Amino acid sequence: MPGNGAVTRSTLRQQIADALRDEVLAGRLQPGQEFTVKEIAEQYGVSATPVREALVDLSAQGILDADQHRGFRVPEYTIADYRGMIEARSLVTDGMFQVLADGLHPAFKDPEEPRVAAVLAAVRRRGEEAQRAAAAGDLTVLIGYDLRFWRELSALFGNPYLADFLHRLRVQSWVCAVRHLRRLPDLRGYLWCRHTELVDALSRRDTEAARGIVAAYNTHSLALIERLAEKNG
């Protein structure tokens, strides 16, 4: 059938991008580590084209840096970068919550409406899984559920550009934070785990509570990463 080759390449492209993203978020690809299209293609046993496309996709998302002459490398984000990400995240979520407070978004006019209630219930389940992972100190599982939680929550506001931007910021902030968090031998008690509280506040349209929860999260995250960065030089 026509197009099968393109579909296969597209699928490979996504699979490679997903695998490399997971490697970065797991801390197995270290900040500053460099590699070429050829090296990744040989590692996965595939042709160069889907690898190049996957690497370009990841560089567009801020997960990798592209160097015209040396290939690609894992970004070496600084604490100043992390502060900027936190600030940008805050601006986005504050705007989302303001729309809710002003009653401008139909999705939250009636949280009991079956479709909205079903989506909120699904987001809450993601939050429950994230909380369990945080309590157990399982960073890899937490990151996966946390990203899905925020992606699905922001999608409720009906603006795909906003949802994509927030997702990019959250991925980048995890890329920045993971190098410091992986140095702790036991992460139990360090990781934020108030996802369900946030969903419940938004379900009640209690935007002040939601803002407070997110503000506390950002303050906690920034203080923790700054402390770890200072401790480890």
XYZ file of N, CA, C and O in Angstrom, residues 9-121:
452
model
N 8.668 4.855 8.863
C 9.713 5.805 9.234
C 9.232 6.729 10.337
O 9.950 7.038 11.281
N 7.966 7.166 10.215
C 7.402 8.041 11.228
C 7.324 7.337 12.579
O 7.613 7.926 13.625
N 6.932 6.055 12.562
C 6.864 5.285 13.793
C 8.243 5.111 14.412
O 8.432 5.265 15.622
N 9.229 4.797 13.585
C 10.602 4.672 14.066
C 11.091 5.988 14.656
O 11.731 6.011 15.714
N 10.795 7.047 13.972
C 11.180 8.382 14.434
C 10.652 8.634 15.846
O 11.393 9.077 16.727
N 9.371 8.308 16.077
C 8.763 8.532 17.384
C 9.344 7.590 18.429
O 9.597 7.988 19.569
N 9.563 6.353 18.046
C 10.122 5.377 18.990
C 11.520 5.781 19.434
O 11.859 5.672 20.624
N 12.328 6.244 18.494
C 13.692 6.661 18.825
C 13.659 7.913 19.697
O 14.395 8.019 20.687
N 12.786 8.856 19.341
C 12.662 10.081 20.143
C 12.231 9.745 21.561
O 12.776 10.274 22.535
N 11.259 8.841 21.693
C 10.777 8.446 23.022
C 11.885 7.766 23.827
O 12.050 8.029 25.029
N 12.629 6.892 23.170
C 13.693 6.164 23.864
C 14.789 7.107 24.345
O 15.263 7.001 25.481
N 15.181 8.047 23.494
C 16.233 8.983 23.877
C 15.750 9.953 24.957
O 16.503 10.304 25.867
N 14.491 10.378 24.863
C 13.928 11.245 25.914
C 13.973 10.528 27.258
O 14.362 11.095 28.284
N 13.596 9.244 27.243
C 13.625 8.463 28.479
C 15.046 8.330 29.018
O 15.259 8.354 30.239
N 16.013 8.179 28.123
C 17.413 8.057 28.542
C 17.887 9.343 29.222
O 18.589 9.302 30.233
N 17.488 10.485 28.669
C 17.877 11.771 29.261
C 17.198 11.947 30.615
O 17.837 12.324 31.609
N 15.888 11.676 30.680
C 15.147 11.868 31.920
C 15.557 10.868 33.002
O 15.411 11.148 34.193
N 16.069 9.727 32.590
C 16.547 8.744 33.560
C 17.955 9.065 34.046
O 18.452 8.427 34.975
N 18.601 10.052 33.412
C 19.946 10.421 33.809
C 21.026 9.533 33.228
O 22.192 9.632 33.606
N 20.638 8.645 32.304
C 21.643 7.767 31.699
C 22.432 8.474 30.610
O 23.549 8.066 30.283
N 21.846 9.511 30.024
C 22.588 10.396 29.129
C 22.880 11.668 29.923
O 21.967 12.399 30.306
N 24.132 11.905 30.200
C 24.525 12.975 31.108
C 24.606 14.329 30.401
O 24.859 14.406 29.189
N 24.384 15.430 31.148
C 24.529 16.776 30.570
C 25.900 16.946 29.935
O 26.925 16.569 30.517
N 25.895 17.475 28.719
C 27.139 17.677 27.989
C 27.550 16.505 27.129
O 28.455 16.632 26.289
N 26.905 15.353 27.307
C 27.251 14.172 26.507
C 26.890 14.395 25.051
O 25.798 14.847 24.728
N 27.825 14.085 24.161
C 27.642 14.331 22.740
C 27.495 13.018 21.980
O 28.014 11.980 22.391
N 26.780 13.078 20.870
C 26.653 11.918 20.002
C 26.218 12.381 18.625
O 25.717 13.491 18.455
N 26.403 11.514 17.660
C 26.067 11.834 16.274
C 24.893 10.984 15.804
O 24.523 9.990 16.448
N 24.333 11.369 14.672
C 23.264 10.582 14.059
C 23.755 9.168 13.785
O 23.050 8.178 14.054
N 24.965 9.052 13.273
C 25.524 7.748 12.939
C 25.616 6.851 14.173
O 25.264 5.665 14.120
N 26.071 7.400 15.292
C 26.220 6.606 16.518
C 24.867 6.075 17.006
O 24.746 4.913 17.399
N 23.859 6.937 16.978
C 22.536 6.509 17.434
C 21.929 5.497 16.465
O 21.293 4.521 16.876
N 22.120 5.723 15.167
C 21.601 4.780 14.170
C 22.220 3.405 14.363
O 21.525 2.377 14.285
N 23.527 3.352 14.624
C 24.193 2.073 14.853
C 23.713 1.428 16.153
O 23.526 0.211 16.229
N 23.493 2.247 17.179
C 23.035 1.725 18.463
C 21.675 1.044 18.337
O 21.443 -0.017 18.930
N 20.774 1.645 17.546
C 19.430 1.099 17.412
C 19.272 0.207 16.182
O 18.208 -0.388 15.984
N 20.302 0.130 15.359
C 20.246 -0.730 14.187
C 19.252 -0.275 13.140
O 18.547 -1.105 12.547
N 19.176 1.043 12.935
C 18.234 1.602 11.961
C 18.983 2.555 11.033
O 20.157 2.851 11.231
N 18.275 3.055 10.022
C 18.896 3.987 9.088
C 19.008 5.374 9.712
O 18.386 5.668 10.745
N 19.768 6.218 9.065
C 20.051 7.538 9.625
C 18.841 8.480 9.575
O 18.701 9.348 10.438
N 17.959 8.312 8.595
C 16.886 9.295 8.390
C 15.949 9.430 9.591
O 15.756 10.543 10.089
N 15.347 8.337 10.104
C 14.459 8.509 11.256
C 15.202 8.978 12.502
O 14.632 9.675 13.343
N 16.485 8.604 12.618
C 17.286 9.063 13.760
C 17.491 10.568 13.693
O 17.298 11.282 14.683
N 17.867 11.053 12.506
C 18.072 12.502 12.347
C 16.791 13.255 12.658
O 16.799 14.292 13.339
N 15.672 12.754 12.166
C 14.385 13.413 12.412
C 14.041 13.406 13.903
O 13.551 14.403 14.448
N 14.313 12.276 14.570
C 14.034 12.181 16.003
C 14.896 13.156 16.798
O 14.411 13.831 17.716
N 16.161 13.257 16.431
C 17.071 14.160 17.142
C 16.693 15.618 16.917
O 16.778 16.446 17.840
N 16.259 15.936 15.713
C 15.792 17.301 15.431
C 14.544 17.602 16.257
O 14.403 18.707 16.815
N 13.638 16.632 16.358
C 12.438 16.815 17.175
C 12.809 17.106 18.631
O 12.251 18.006 19.264
N 13.743 16.336 19.167
C 14.137 16.502 20.563
C 14.864 17.825 20.797
O 14.711 18.436 21.857
N 15.629 18.264 19.813
C 16.296 19.559 19.964
C 15.280 20.699 19.922
O 15.420 21.701 20.630
N 14.211 20.533 19.130
C 13.152 21.543 19.076
C 12.408 21.634 20.406
O 11.869 22.678 20.766
N 12.385 20.526 21.156
C 11.710 20.487 22.452
C 12.618 20.923 23.598
O 12.183 20.991 24.746
N 13.883 21.194 23.300
C 14.810 21.605 24.350
C 15.398 20.450 25.136
O 16.058 20.661 26.154
N 15.185 19.216 24.669
C 15.725 18.051 25.361
C 17.162 17.789 24.929
O 17.965 17.241 25.685
N 17.494 18.181 23.698
C 18.856 18.097 23.183
C 19.251 19.439 22.580
O 18.382 20.232 22.194
N 20.549 19.664 22.518
C 21.088 20.814 21.798
C 21.685 20.317 20.490
O 22.353 19.277 20.462
N 21.433 21.048 19.407
C 21.998 20.688 18.107
C 23.212 21.548 17.824
O 23.191 22.765 18.038
N 24.275 20.906 17.381
C 25.498 21.607 16.992
C 25.777 21.233 15.546
O 25.944 20.056 15.213
N 25.825 22.238 14.698
C 25.942 21.993 13.258
C 27.169 21.152 12.917
O 27.147 20.372 11.973
N 28.240 21.285 13.683
C 29.488 20.612 13.325
C 29.759 19.360 14.150
O 30.515 18.494 13.732
N 29.139 19.253 15.343
C 29.500 18.150 16.241
C 28.344 17.207 16.533
O 28.489 16.273 17.304
N 27.185 17.433 15.958
C 26.055 16.541 16.184
C 25.103 17.088 17.238
O 24.688 18.239 17.164
N 24.806 16.274 18.249
C 23.840 16.651 19.271
C 24.427 16.378 20.648
O 25.302 15.514 20.805
N 23.926 17.097 21.642
C 24.389 16.845 23.001
C 23.264 17.141 23.984
O 22.327 17.884 23.680
N 23.390 16.561 25.158
C 22.421 16.802 26.231
C 22.687 18.183 26.810
O 23.839 18.508 27.108
N 21.653 19.019 26.962
C 21.871 20.386 27.460
C 22.481 20.401 28.862
O 22.205 19.525 29.684
N 23.287 21.407 29.114
C 23.849 21.632 30.449
C 23.125 22.829 31.066
O 23.652 23.926 31.144
N 21.883 22.593 31.485
C 21.081 23.665 32.052
C 21.658 24.115 33.391
O 22.141 23.303 34.188
N 21.598 25.409 33.651
C 22.091 25.977 34.895
C 20.928 26.205 35.862
O 19.756 26.085 35.483
N 21.252 26.574 37.081
C 20.217 26.916 38.052
C 19.448 28.151 37.583
O 18.234 28.254 37.795
N 20.137 29.076 36.921
C 19.442 30.242 36.363
C 18.417 29.801 35.321
O 17.310 30.350 35.252
N 18.773 28.811 34.513
C 17.821 28.262 33.538
C 16.610 27.678 34.269
O 15.461 27.880 33.855
N 16.878 26.943 35.342
C 15.791 26.304 36.089
C 14.857 27.361 36.684
O 13.637 27.211 36.637
N 15.429 28.429 37.231
C 14.592 29.507 37.766
C 13.702 30.079 36.677
O 12.528 30.368 36.898
N 14.277 30.269 35.482
C 13.497 30.791 34.362
C 12.369 29.859 33.969
O 11.257 30.311 33.647
N 12.632 28.560 33.998
C 11.584 27.580 33.670
C 10.458 27.633 34.694
O 9.269 27.594 34.330
N 10.821 27.711 35.970
C 9.816 27.786 37.031
C 8.963 29.042 36.868
O 7.726 29.004 36.985
N 9.621 30.160 36.576
C 8.886 31.418 36.383
C 7.930 31.312 35.200
O 6.761 31.729 35.283
N 8.397 30.741 34.100
C 7.548 30.598 32.916
C 6.374 29.665 33.193
O 5.239 29.941 32.789
N 6.636 28.569 33.907
C 5.553 27.661 34.280
C 4.505 28.378 35.120
O 3.302 28.186 34.931
N 4.971 29.206 36.040
C 4.050 29.934 36.916
C 3.160 30.875 36.123
O 1.951 30.975 36.387
N 3.740 31.558 35.146
C 2.961 32.480 34.331
C 1.880 31.733 33.554
O 0.746 32.212 33.429
N 2.233 30.571 33.037
C 1.260 29.795 32.264
C 0.124 29.299 33.159
O -1.054 29.464 32.840
N 0.467 28.681 34.285
C -0.584 28.136 35.154
C -1.431 29.244 35.764
O -2.642 29.086 35.916
N -0.811 30.383 36.111
C -1.599 31.501 36.638
C -2.624 31.969 35.611
O -3.765 32.293 35.957
N -2.208 32.005 34.341
C -3.147 32.397 33.287
C -4.284 31.400 33.141
O -5.442 31.785 32.961
N -3.958 30.119 33.233
C -4.993 29.086 33.153
C -5.996 29.245 34.292
O -7.215 29.208 34.086
N -5.464 29.449 35.503
C -6.349 29.555 36.657
C -7.176 30.836 36.619
O -8.303 30.869 37.118
N -6.628 31.894 36.022
C -7.382 33.142 35.919
C -8.583 32.984 34.991
O -9.672 33.496 35.259
N -8.376 32.263 33.915
C -9.494 31.961 33.010
C -10.594 31.227 33.763
O -11.785 31.514 33.614
N -10.177 30.288 34.600
C -11.144 29.538 35.398
C -11.846 30.454 36.399
O -13.070 30.401 36.559
N -11.077 31.317 37.075
C -11.649 32.226 38.071
C -12.660 33.179 37.444
O -13.678 33.524 38.055
N -12.370 33.606 36.219
C -13.259 34.545 35.533
C -14.477 33.856 34.918
O -15.340 34.527 34.335
N -14.531 32.549 35.019
C -15.663 31.811 34.459
C -15.714 31.837 32.955
O -16.786 31.716 32.350
N -14.532 31.983 32.328
C -14.495 32.127 30.873
C -14.354 30.803 30.140
O -14.471 30.762 28.918
N -14.066 29.742 30.882
C -13.859 28.485 30.178
C -15.020 27.530 30.426
O -15.323 27.185 31.571
N -15.676 27.090 29.355
C -16.872 26.246 29.511
C -16.598 24.900 30.163
O -17.484 24.319 30.783
N -15.383 24.401 30.044
C -15.089 23.076 30.586
C -15.277 23.013 32.097
O -15.560 21.956 32.652
N -15.095 24.162 32.777
C -15.181 24.150 34.228
C -16.442 24.825 34.762
O -16.583 25.012 35.964
N -17.340 25.225 33.892
C -18.576 25.836 34.372
C -19.392 24.840 35.189
O -20.032 25.187 36.178
N -19.340 23.594 34.772
C -20.059 22.558 35.509
C -19.167 21.316 35.602
O -19.190 20.453 34.721
N -18.345 21.218 36.675
C -17.441 20.074 36.811
C -18.168 18.736 36.901
O -17.553 17.687 36.735
N -19.484 18.779 37.170
C -20.254 17.538 37.257
C -20.767 17.080 35.896
O -21.336 15.992 35.782
N -20.608 17.938 34.869
C -21.009 17.540 33.518
C -20.238 16.272 33.154
O -19.025 16.190 33.397
N -20.919 15.239 32.631
C -20.292 13.920 32.490
C -18.939 13.910 31.797
O -18.005 13.250 32.268
N -18.808 14.629 30.688
C -17.531 14.600 29.968
C -16.416 15.208 30.800
O -15.319 14.657 30.907
N -16.688 16.366 31.391
C -15.680 17.048 32.202
C -15.342 16.209 33.431
O -14.173 16.055 33.796
N -16.372 15.656 34.068
C -16.151 14.825 35.249
C -15.279 13.614 34.912
O -14.401 13.223 35.697
N -15.498 13.029 33.736
C -14.715 11.855 33.332
C -13.249 12.224 33.116
O -12.337 11.488 33.525
N -13.019 13.386 32.474
C -11.638 13.821 32.238
C -10.946 14.130 33.561
O -9.794 13.738 33.792
N -11.639 14.846 34.444
C -11.057 15.175 35.747
C -10.749 13.917 36.549
O -9.721 13.836 37.230
N -11.624 12.916 36.454
C -11.388 11.654 37.158
C -10.141 10.959 36.613
O -9.339 10.395 37.376
